[in-house]
Coordinates of C-alpha atoms in Angstrom, one line a residue:
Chain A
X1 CA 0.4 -11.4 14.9
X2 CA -2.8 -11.2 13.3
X3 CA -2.5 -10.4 9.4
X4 CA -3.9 -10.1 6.1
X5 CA -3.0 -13.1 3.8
X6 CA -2.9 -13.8 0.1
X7 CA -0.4 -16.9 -0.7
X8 CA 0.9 -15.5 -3.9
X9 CA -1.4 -17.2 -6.0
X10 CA -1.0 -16.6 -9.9
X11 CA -4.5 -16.3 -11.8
X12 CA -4.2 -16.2 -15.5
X13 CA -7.6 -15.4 -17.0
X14 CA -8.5 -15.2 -20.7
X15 CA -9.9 -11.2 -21.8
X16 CA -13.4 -10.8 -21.8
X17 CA -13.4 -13.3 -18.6
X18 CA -14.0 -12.5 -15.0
X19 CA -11.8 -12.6 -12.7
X20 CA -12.1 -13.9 -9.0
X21 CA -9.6 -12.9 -6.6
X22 CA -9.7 -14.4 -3.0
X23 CA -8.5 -13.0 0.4
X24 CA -8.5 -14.5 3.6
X25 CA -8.2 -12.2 6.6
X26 CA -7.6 -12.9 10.6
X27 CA -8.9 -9.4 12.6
X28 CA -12.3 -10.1 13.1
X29 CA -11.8 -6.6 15.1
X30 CA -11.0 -4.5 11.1
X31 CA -14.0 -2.7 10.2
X32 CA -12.6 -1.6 6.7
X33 CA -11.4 -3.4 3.8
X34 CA -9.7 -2.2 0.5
X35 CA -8.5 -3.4 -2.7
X36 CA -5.7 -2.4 -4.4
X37 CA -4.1 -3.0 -8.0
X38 CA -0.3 -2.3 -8.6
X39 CA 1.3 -2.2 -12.2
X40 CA 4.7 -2.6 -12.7
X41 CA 6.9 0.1 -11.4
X42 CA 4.2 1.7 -10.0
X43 CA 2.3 2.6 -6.6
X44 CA -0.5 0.5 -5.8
X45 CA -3.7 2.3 -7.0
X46 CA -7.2 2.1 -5.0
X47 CA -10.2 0.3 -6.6
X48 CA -12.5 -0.5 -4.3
X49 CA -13.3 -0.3 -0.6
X50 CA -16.0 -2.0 1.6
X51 CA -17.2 -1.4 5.7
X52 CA -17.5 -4.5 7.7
X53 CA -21.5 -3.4 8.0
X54 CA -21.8 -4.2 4.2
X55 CA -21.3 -7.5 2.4
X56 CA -21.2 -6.2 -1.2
X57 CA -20.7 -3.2 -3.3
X58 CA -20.2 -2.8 -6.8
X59 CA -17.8 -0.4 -8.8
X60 CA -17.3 -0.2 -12.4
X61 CA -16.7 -3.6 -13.6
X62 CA -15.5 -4.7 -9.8
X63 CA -17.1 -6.0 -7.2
X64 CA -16.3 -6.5 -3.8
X65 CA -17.8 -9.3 -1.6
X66 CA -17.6 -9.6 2.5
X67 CA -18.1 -12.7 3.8
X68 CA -17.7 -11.6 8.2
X69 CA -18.6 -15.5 9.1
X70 CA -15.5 -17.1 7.2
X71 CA -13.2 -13.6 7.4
X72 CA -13.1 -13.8 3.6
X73 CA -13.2 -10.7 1.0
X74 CA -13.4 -11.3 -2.8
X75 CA -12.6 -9.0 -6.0
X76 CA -14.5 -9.9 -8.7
X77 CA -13.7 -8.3 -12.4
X78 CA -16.0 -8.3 -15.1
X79 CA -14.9 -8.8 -18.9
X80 CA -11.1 -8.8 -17.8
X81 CA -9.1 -6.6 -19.8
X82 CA -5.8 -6.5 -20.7
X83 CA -5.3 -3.7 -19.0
X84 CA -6.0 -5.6 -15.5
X85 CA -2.8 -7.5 -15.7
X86 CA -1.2 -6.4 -12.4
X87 CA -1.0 -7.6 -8.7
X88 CA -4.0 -6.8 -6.4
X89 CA -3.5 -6.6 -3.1
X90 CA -6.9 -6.8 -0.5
X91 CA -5.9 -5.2 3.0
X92 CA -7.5 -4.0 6.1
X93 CA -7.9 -1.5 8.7
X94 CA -9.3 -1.2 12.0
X95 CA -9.4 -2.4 15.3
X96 CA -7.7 -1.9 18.0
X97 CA -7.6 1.6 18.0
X98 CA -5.1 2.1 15.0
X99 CA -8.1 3.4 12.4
X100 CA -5.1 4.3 10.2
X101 CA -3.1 1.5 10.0
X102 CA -3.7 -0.8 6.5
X103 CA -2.3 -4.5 6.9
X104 CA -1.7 -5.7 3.3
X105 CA -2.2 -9.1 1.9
X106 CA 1.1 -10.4 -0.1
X107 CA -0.8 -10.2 -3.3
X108 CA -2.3 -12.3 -6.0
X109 CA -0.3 -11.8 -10.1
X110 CA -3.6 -11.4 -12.6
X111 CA -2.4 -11.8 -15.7
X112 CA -4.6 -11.6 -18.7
X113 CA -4.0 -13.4 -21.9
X114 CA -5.3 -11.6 -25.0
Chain B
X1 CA -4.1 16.8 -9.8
X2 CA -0.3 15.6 -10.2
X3 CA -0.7 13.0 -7.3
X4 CA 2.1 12.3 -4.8
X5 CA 5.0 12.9 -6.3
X6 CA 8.3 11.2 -4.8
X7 CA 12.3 11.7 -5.6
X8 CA 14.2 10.3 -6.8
X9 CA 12.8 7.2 -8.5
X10 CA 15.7 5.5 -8.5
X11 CA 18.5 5.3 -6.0
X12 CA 22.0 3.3 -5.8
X13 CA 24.3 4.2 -2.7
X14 CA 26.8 2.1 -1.0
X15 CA 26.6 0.4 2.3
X16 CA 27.4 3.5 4.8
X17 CA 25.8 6.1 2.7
X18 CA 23.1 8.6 3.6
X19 CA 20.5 7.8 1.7
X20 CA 17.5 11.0 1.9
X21 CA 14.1 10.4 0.5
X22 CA 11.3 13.1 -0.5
X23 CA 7.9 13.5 -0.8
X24 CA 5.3 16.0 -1.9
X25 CA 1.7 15.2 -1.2
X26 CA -1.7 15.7 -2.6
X27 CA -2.2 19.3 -1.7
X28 CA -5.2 19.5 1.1
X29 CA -4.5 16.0 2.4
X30 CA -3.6 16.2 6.0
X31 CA -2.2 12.7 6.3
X32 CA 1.2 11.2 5.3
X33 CA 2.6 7.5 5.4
X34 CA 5.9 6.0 4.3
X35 CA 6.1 2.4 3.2
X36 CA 8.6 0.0 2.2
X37 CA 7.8 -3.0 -0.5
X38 CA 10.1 -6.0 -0.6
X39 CA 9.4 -9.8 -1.7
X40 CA 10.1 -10.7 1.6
X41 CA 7.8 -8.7 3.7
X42 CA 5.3 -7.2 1.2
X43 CA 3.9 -3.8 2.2
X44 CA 4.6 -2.2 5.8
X45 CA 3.6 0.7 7.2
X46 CA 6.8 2.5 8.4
X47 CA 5.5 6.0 9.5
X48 CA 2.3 8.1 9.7
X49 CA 2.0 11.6 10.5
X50 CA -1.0 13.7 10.3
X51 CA -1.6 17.5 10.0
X52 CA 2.5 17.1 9.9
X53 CA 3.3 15.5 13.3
X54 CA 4.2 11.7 13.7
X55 CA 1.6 9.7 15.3
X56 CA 3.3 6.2 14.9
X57 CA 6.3 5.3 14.1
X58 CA 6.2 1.6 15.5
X59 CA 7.3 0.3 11.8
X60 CA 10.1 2.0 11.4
X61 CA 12.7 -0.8 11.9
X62 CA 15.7 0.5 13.6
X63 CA 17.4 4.5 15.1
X64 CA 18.9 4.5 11.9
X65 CA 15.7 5.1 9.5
X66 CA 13.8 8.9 10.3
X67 CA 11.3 11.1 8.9
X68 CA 10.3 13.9 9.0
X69 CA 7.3 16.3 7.8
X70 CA 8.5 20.2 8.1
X71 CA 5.3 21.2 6.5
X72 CA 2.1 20.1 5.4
X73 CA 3.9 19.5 1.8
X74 CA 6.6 17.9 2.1
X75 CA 8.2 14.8 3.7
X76 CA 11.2 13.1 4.1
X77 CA 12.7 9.5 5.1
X78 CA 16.2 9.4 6.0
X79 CA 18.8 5.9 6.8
X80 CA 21.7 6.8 7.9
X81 CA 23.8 4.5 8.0
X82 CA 22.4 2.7 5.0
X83 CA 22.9 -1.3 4.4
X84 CA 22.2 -3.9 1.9
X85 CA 19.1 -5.1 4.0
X86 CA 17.6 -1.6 3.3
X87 CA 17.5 -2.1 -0.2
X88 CA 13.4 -2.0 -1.5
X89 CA 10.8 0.5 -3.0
X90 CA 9.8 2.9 -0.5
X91 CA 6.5 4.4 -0.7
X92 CA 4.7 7.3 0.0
X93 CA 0.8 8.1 0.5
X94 CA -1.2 10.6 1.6
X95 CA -5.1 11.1 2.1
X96 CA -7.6 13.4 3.7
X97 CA -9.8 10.8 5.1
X98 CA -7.5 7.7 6.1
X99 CA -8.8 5.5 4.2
X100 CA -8.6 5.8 0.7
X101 CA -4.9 6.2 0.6
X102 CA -2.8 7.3 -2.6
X103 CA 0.7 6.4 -3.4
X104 CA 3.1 8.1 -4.6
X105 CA 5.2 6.0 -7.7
X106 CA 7.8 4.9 -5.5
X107 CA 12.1 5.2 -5.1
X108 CA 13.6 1.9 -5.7
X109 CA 16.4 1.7 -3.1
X110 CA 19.5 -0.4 -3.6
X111 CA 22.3 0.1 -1.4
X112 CA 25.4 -2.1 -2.1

């Protein structure tokens, strides 16, 4: 079936960096897209969300880019931070009627060396 | 706000076992999901329920995992029988709009 994928990719970025992390979806039909970041023996928190009718928006300190034409969605963190050491997950919703439904990437492991 | 709040955190049963987990959710949201997190299979969406009645269940795996919502505060995910396969971190979220989703901390399952 049709998913979300991250290949468990490690990034290791020095603080005070930025940070790129990469996601390659497969619904062309998901009309919503979401980042999440989940620290160690905790729930995966909500950063960032974009619609399929934007190609960027900007947070504090993240960004989130769209790219429709290659099904690829970027998180972007400026002047990393210790702090931003987790996993960050991107995933999707929409299409196909189930406007509820998020399918989660597998994640990418930001660490952040101080 | 005290978030979603989930019990216990922890859980160690043996293969067999009734295993019941509980959630409270954000007061005022009207949706509810249960997850499960393993290495294997990442996130899945097991259950979601809004304004407390199950609209999908299609992730629950087998007749032995159930959930139920008596009120608009409070869920629970029941295996019965448990097994080793069942072992993960089981998650629960809630929202008002769908998508911006918050999770609860999570109840490490292991079930020997």
């Amino acid at each position: 079936g049709e998913s979300v994928g991250l290949h468990l990719p490690t990034l290791s970025v020095q603080e005070g960096d930025n940070s790129i992390i990469n996601c390659a979806y497969s619904n062309s039909a998901s009309d919503y897209f979401i980042w999440y970041k989940q620290e160690s023996g905790k729930g995966p928190q909500f950063i960032i969300d974009i619609r399929s009718n934007m190609d960027k928006r900007q947070g504090q300190r993240v960004t989130v880019l769209l790219n429709k034409t290659v099904k690829h969605l970027s998180l972007q963190i400026a002047a990393t931070q210790p702090g931003d050491s987790a996993v960050y997950f991107c995933a999707e919703m929409g299409g196909g009627g189930s406007n509820y439904k998020l399918t989660f990437g597998k994640g990418t492991l930001l660490t952040v060396n101080p | 706000d005290a978030g979603v709040i989930q019990s216990p955190r922890h859980e160690v049963t043996e293969m067999g076992q009734e295993v019941t987990l509980r959630c409270k959710p954000i007061s005022g949201h009207n949706s509810l999901f249960w997850y499960r997190q393993t290495m294997m299979r990442g996130l899945e969406l097991l259950i979601y329920f809004n304004n407390n009645v199950p609209i999908d269940d299609s992730g629950m795996p087998e007749d032995r995992f159930s959930a139920k919502m008596p009120n608009a505060s409070f869920s629970t995910l029941k295996i019965q029988p448990s097994e080793p396969r069942d072992s993960a971190v089981y998650f629960c979220a809630s929202s008002l709009s769908l998508y911006e989703q918050y999770f609860g901390p999570g109840t490490r399952l292991t079930v020997t």
